[in-house]
Amino acid sequence: MINKARSNFKTALKTGKALVILALALLVLAPACGTTEPEEGLSSVSIGFSPMQFGQGLGNVFSKFQDAYNPYPSVISEMVVTVTYRDPGLKTIRKKIPGKNVSGSMRIFLEVPSGPDRTFRIEAYDRVGKLMFSGETTVDLSSDRVVTPVDLTLAFSCQGTAWDAERDTLPRLAKKIGLDSLGLGFLAGQIDFDITEEYDLISLALVKTATGIRIIADFNDTLDSGNFSGAVLLDTDNNISTPANGNAVSQLFAGMPLGADFLVLIQPDENAVLIDLSTFTGILAELPDAGSAVSIDIRNQRATIDVPQNLTGNIPGVVGFFGIFGSDGIPTDLAPDWGVCLSE
Ligand SMILES: [Ca+2]
Ligand SMILES: [Ca+2]
């Protein structure tokens, strides 16, 4: 932002607008020479944000991993910051930030009239203009401070799509901060740092179709159906306490009560099976043989799986889900526990 202001100023110098700007600045500052508290009404605010998701699977990773990059560059098209306050009527300040300028560690600077109950809201929109995440907070602003920090926690709008950050693959994160810090110590020994296929998940969507559920996983990379593999857990009854049989899968994710009733297991060469976890009692190695084949299509950067309703029974319409994907059974990225999303 500073760089941009600087380059704008350079342009202004070149075009002679600098004189106009200077004149305007003097006009604004002029009362300062004659009166004692000319800017008492304004507070400088520095706004920051941190994304939050259900289960916080990656929530605390952001604080460790976030640097000057946009965690969702290909999916955020625009971020809108609004400040609303009464003066005495309702007033709004709005600032739009193009997606390409959004970064996880950014601060947004605004001048806001001082006073109580200033409500700050951030909304981020995806490529098709759908709200992706948002958050707001209300603070009292006094002009005593040089800069007032305002920090928001953003919750995702989870309408059937779990968004995932770019460049957050498990090998990359493990190298940077370690698997234990990610709460993924159980994957130690399963991550191969030298694998070439490092599939980077961008989004995992659930769509209800006429015949069942369609799972769509989009990646940053072109998928090779010969090695693409993964698992998607589905909590189809939206109840984290079911199934209660303590199967091998729920024990694997101990401490993460996903309530997965079904597991979609994807193996290389476009093989996908659906396993009913309410009846599965075997060990993990037996999972591939415990399921019913479902249709999978791997094309370019997308994997599409259709789970027919005759295998799952009627699904009320709200499904929790969690996905983990990789190459030849080695996980490289995941969509953390997103809790409940509407499958519409
Ligand atoms: Ca990712
Ligand atoms: Ca359940």
XYZ file of C-alpha atoms and ligand atoms in Angstrom:
346
model
C 0.000 0.000 0.000
C 2.857 2.314 0.856
C 4.572 1.398 -2.387
C 1.429 2.139 -4.270
C 1.074 5.525 -2.602
C 4.695 6.198 -3.429
C 4.273 5.285 -7.080
C 1.088 7.350 -7.243
C 3.051 10.247 -5.861
C 5.778 9.753 -8.446
C 3.172 9.780 -11.185
C 1.700 12.878 -9.660
C 5.094 14.553 -9.720
C 5.498 13.697 -13.385
C 2.108 14.987 -14.379
C 2.279 18.129 -12.326
C -0.576 16.988 -10.152
C 1.754 17.274 -7.191
C 1.130 20.964 -7.003
C -2.595 20.417 -6.882
C -2.161 17.752 -4.207
C 0.112 20.054 -2.243
C -2.385 22.872 -2.502
C -5.187 20.591 -1.339
C -3.037 19.346 1.528
C -2.336 22.914 2.624
C -6.023 23.695 2.485
C -6.800 20.683 4.661
C -4.019 21.512 7.071
C -4.703 25.230 7.090
C -6.993 25.285 10.143
C -4.220 23.545 12.095
C -2.277 26.780 12.084
C -5.063 28.748 13.666
C -6.943 26.278 15.865
C -5.715 23.915 18.519
C -7.431 20.574 17.757
C -8.307 20.490 14.087
C -8.146 16.697 13.613
C -9.679 15.667 16.886
C -12.537 13.987 15.051
C -10.436 11.452 13.142
C -8.766 8.250 14.251
C -6.174 6.396 12.225
C -7.072 2.721 12.186
C -4.996 -0.275 11.154
C -7.200 -3.239 10.280
C -5.961 -6.819 10.195
C -7.678 -10.162 9.838
C -7.177 -13.837 10.399
C -9.259 -16.530 8.741
C -11.080 -18.965 10.981
C -12.607 -22.264 10.092
C -14.490 -24.897 11.969
C -12.213 -27.175 13.935
C -9.366 -24.743 13.429
C -7.563 -27.434 11.446
C -5.466 -24.774 9.808
C -6.592 -21.865 11.933
C -3.523 -21.575 14.094
C -1.298 -22.415 11.165
C -2.006 -19.075 9.642
C -0.413 -17.259 12.562
C 2.740 -19.304 12.054
C 2.723 -19.565 8.320
C 1.246 -16.316 7.201
C 3.625 -14.032 5.430
C 3.170 -11.533 2.684
C 1.081 -13.700 0.447
C -2.562 -14.184 -0.237
C -3.704 -17.504 1.164
C -6.432 -17.649 -1.464
C -5.118 -15.754 -4.502
C -7.002 -17.631 -7.147
C -10.329 -17.555 -5.388
C -10.640 -14.109 -3.809
C -11.699 -11.636 -6.467
C -12.339 -8.748 -4.108
C -12.214 -7.854 -0.443
C -14.511 -5.133 0.861
C -13.922 -3.302 4.128
C -16.772 -1.236 5.538
C -16.970 0.923 8.621
C -20.391 2.007 9.812
C -21.094 4.563 12.513
C -23.661 7.155 13.577
C -22.941 10.819 13.142
C -25.811 11.168 14.106
C -27.305 9.473 11.014
C -25.905 6.182 9.759
C -22.661 6.700 7.826
C -20.552 4.184 5.924
C -16.935 4.185 4.791
C -16.172 1.568 2.153
C -12.822 0.427 0.798
C -12.421 -2.215 -1.903
C -9.244 -4.242 -2.301
C -8.639 -6.316 -5.445
C -8.009 -9.991 -4.684
C -4.494 -9.890 -6.106
C -3.516 -7.341 -3.437
C -4.853 -9.393 -0.525
C -2.296 -11.057 1.701
C -2.568 -12.967 4.934
C -0.451 -10.484 6.852
C -1.801 -7.285 5.337
C -2.968 -4.256 7.319
C -5.559 -1.919 5.906
C -5.273 1.718 6.956
C -8.300 3.988 7.236
C -9.179 7.349 8.761
C -12.399 6.994 10.728
C -14.249 9.664 12.711
C -13.698 9.079 16.431
C -16.548 7.983 18.645
C -18.255 4.945 20.146
C -19.596 1.889 18.339
C -17.657 1.966 15.087
C -18.439 -1.319 13.314
C -15.735 -2.763 11.066
C -16.684 -5.476 8.608
C -14.627 -7.393 6.057
C -16.178 -9.445 3.277
C -14.268 -11.429 0.678
C -15.870 -12.584 -2.542
C -14.909 -15.440 -4.805
C -14.588 -15.479 -8.582
C -18.319 -15.792 -9.132
C -19.156 -13.025 -6.656
C -20.269 -15.312 -3.849
C -19.423 -14.355 -0.284
C -16.485 -16.499 0.749
C -15.752 -15.260 4.236
C -16.607 -12.377 6.493
C -16.222 -11.003 9.969
C -16.986 -7.890 11.950
C -16.196 -6.196 15.208
C -17.377 -3.041 16.941
C -14.975 -0.757 18.769
C -14.900 2.687 20.330
C -12.411 4.993 18.634
C -10.621 7.754 20.419
C -8.315 10.145 18.622
C -5.798 9.935 21.491
C -3.943 7.028 19.893
C -1.655 7.491 16.932
C -2.965 4.348 15.264
C -5.716 2.117 16.651
C -5.339 -1.551 15.708
C -8.571 -3.359 14.845
C -8.303 -7.101 14.296
C -11.063 -9.266 12.925
C -11.547 -13.003 12.837
C -13.102 -14.054 9.577
C -15.463 -17.003 9.415
C -16.020 -18.812 6.173
C -19.320 -18.870 4.420
C -19.494 -22.584 4.045
C -22.167 -23.079 1.415
C -21.116 -26.489 0.243
C -17.573 -25.404 -0.543
C -14.508 -25.720 1.648
C -11.858 -23.308 0.405
C -8.238 -24.138 0.922
C -5.171 -21.964 0.796
C -2.716 -22.144 -2.057
C 0.843 -23.281 -1.457
C -0.041 -24.938 1.846
C 0.746 -28.506 0.848
C 1.759 -30.790 3.689
C 5.354 -31.249 2.446
C 5.716 -27.477 2.209
C 4.193 -26.835 5.648
C 6.083 -29.707 7.225
C 9.363 -28.301 5.939
C 8.506 -24.859 7.230
C 6.964 -25.451 10.647
C 6.861 -29.218 11.219
C 3.963 -31.646 11.254
C 3.591 -31.533 15.037
C 2.921 -27.804 14.902
C 0.166 -28.564 12.411
C -1.443 -31.063 14.749
C -0.647 -33.659 12.093
C 2.070 -35.555 13.878
C 0.177 -38.755 13.107
C 1.236 -38.355 9.489
C 4.937 -38.424 10.352
C 6.636 -41.056 8.261
C 3.903 -40.878 5.640
C 5.032 -37.626 4.081
C 7.698 -38.015 1.456
C 9.489 -34.716 0.970
C 10.902 -35.778 -2.363
C 7.728 -36.738 -4.141
C 7.219 -34.849 -7.336
C 3.418 -34.750 -7.348
C 2.531 -32.215 -4.683
C -1.175 -31.781 -5.305
C -2.310 -28.464 -3.829
C -6.035 -28.403 -3.031
C -7.892 -25.161 -3.770
C -11.447 -26.127 -2.939
C -13.570 -29.090 -2.024
C -17.242 -28.787 -2.862
C -20.287 -30.905 -2.141
C -23.275 -30.587 -4.412
C -26.558 -32.367 -4.003
C -27.699 -33.867 -7.286
C -30.887 -35.643 -8.341
C -29.253 -38.990 -7.655
C -27.043 -38.326 -4.642
C -23.985 -36.270 -3.732
C -21.337 -34.981 -6.122
C -17.901 -34.246 -4.657
C -15.738 -31.829 -6.639
C -12.106 -31.277 -5.653
C -10.145 -28.574 -7.488
C -6.385 -28.304 -7.419
C -3.633 -25.943 -8.417
C -2.000 -28.721 -10.380
C -2.933 -31.019 -13.205
C -3.876 -34.362 -11.725
C -2.413 -37.646 -12.886
C -5.143 -40.263 -12.603
C -2.404 -42.886 -12.408
C -1.351 -41.752 -8.933
C -4.068 -39.402 -7.634
C -5.461 -40.722 -4.364
C -7.334 -39.464 -1.360
C -10.117 -39.799 1.150
C -13.245 -37.772 1.818
C -15.104 -38.191 5.087
C -18.809 -37.422 5.035
C -20.902 -36.710 8.113
C -24.169 -37.271 6.310
C -26.449 -37.063 9.350
C -24.814 -33.873 10.617
C -24.152 -35.522 13.956
C -20.607 -35.723 15.268
C -21.527 -38.431 17.780
C -22.446 -40.928 15.052
C -21.385 -43.544 14.210
C -20.531 -44.569 17.740
C -18.786 -47.841 16.940
C -15.230 -46.506 17.309
C -14.005 -47.841 13.985
C -10.399 -47.644 12.812
C -11.042 -44.461 10.860
C -12.450 -42.480 13.766
C -9.535 -43.681 15.913
C -7.078 -42.412 13.301
C -8.483 -38.949 13.773
C -8.572 -39.165 17.540
C -9.289 -35.784 19.042
C -11.007 -34.664 15.856
C -14.654 -35.678 16.289
C -15.711 -35.633 12.656
C -18.705 -37.883 13.037
C -18.021 -39.324 9.584
C -20.686 -41.827 8.613
C -19.172 -42.595 5.219
C -15.711 -42.602 3.715
C -14.947 -42.147 0.036
C -11.595 -43.755 -0.655
C -9.796 -42.806 -3.871
C -7.009 -45.015 -5.160
C -4.781 -44.608 -8.212
C -6.169 -45.344 -11.678
C -9.551 -43.752 -10.975
C -10.753 -46.238 -8.413
C -13.183 -44.898 -5.812
C -15.202 -46.773 -3.246
C -17.731 -45.709 -0.620
C -17.391 -47.321 2.791
C -20.193 -47.273 5.331
C -18.350 -46.478 8.573
C -21.350 -47.367 10.726
C -20.814 -51.023 9.822
C -17.055 -51.115 9.206
C -15.171 -52.941 11.956
C -11.946 -53.938 10.194
C -8.452 -52.487 10.163
C -7.417 -49.649 7.831
C -5.821 -51.989 5.312
C -9.182 -53.628 4.789
C -10.939 -50.407 3.826
C -10.510 -50.695 0.027
C -12.303 -54.027 -0.031
C -15.067 -52.945 2.335
C -16.720 -50.470 0.007
C -18.950 -50.196 -3.021
C -17.495 -48.749 -6.211
C -18.582 -45.207 -7.053
C -18.001 -43.174 -10.193
C -14.893 -40.970 -10.351
C -13.639 -38.717 -13.114
C -10.190 -37.107 -13.015
C -9.635 -34.434 -15.597
C -7.130 -31.584 -15.714
C -7.131 -29.987 -12.245
C -10.382 -31.517 -11.045
C -11.571 -34.746 -9.496
C -15.319 -35.431 -9.543
C -16.915 -38.251 -7.593
C -20.579 -39.175 -7.648
C -21.990 -40.919 -4.604
C -25.433 -42.358 -5.375
C -28.173 -41.987 -2.835
C -28.975 -45.698 -2.890
C -25.657 -46.268 -1.092
C -26.010 -43.539 1.526
C -29.739 -43.468 2.088
C -31.609 -40.198 2.128
C -29.454 -37.244 3.161
C -31.348 -34.384 4.803
C -29.259 -31.781 2.979
C -26.614 -30.721 5.456
C -23.327 -32.617 5.387
C -20.073 -32.142 7.265
C -16.979 -33.098 5.322
C -13.223 -33.364 5.400
C -10.907 -34.306 2.564
C -7.307 -35.370 2.298
C -5.569 -35.906 -1.047
C -2.241 -36.904 -2.444
C -0.236 -39.071 -4.740
C 0.029 -42.870 -4.513
C -1.526 -42.821 -1.048
C 0.869 -40.179 0.298
C -1.155 -37.184 1.544
C -0.080 -33.804 0.179
C -2.965 -31.497 1.116
C -6.227 -31.451 2.997
C -9.385 -29.486 3.571
C -9.603 -29.319 7.348
C -12.649 -30.036 9.437
C -15.169 -27.644 8.015
C -17.933 -28.757 10.267
C -21.266 -28.347 8.639
C -21.760 -27.024 5.159
C -24.984 -26.818 3.240
C -24.879 -29.245 0.370
C -26.860 -27.119 -2.008
Ca -4.045 -26.031 -0.698
Ca -22.377 -38.562 11.814
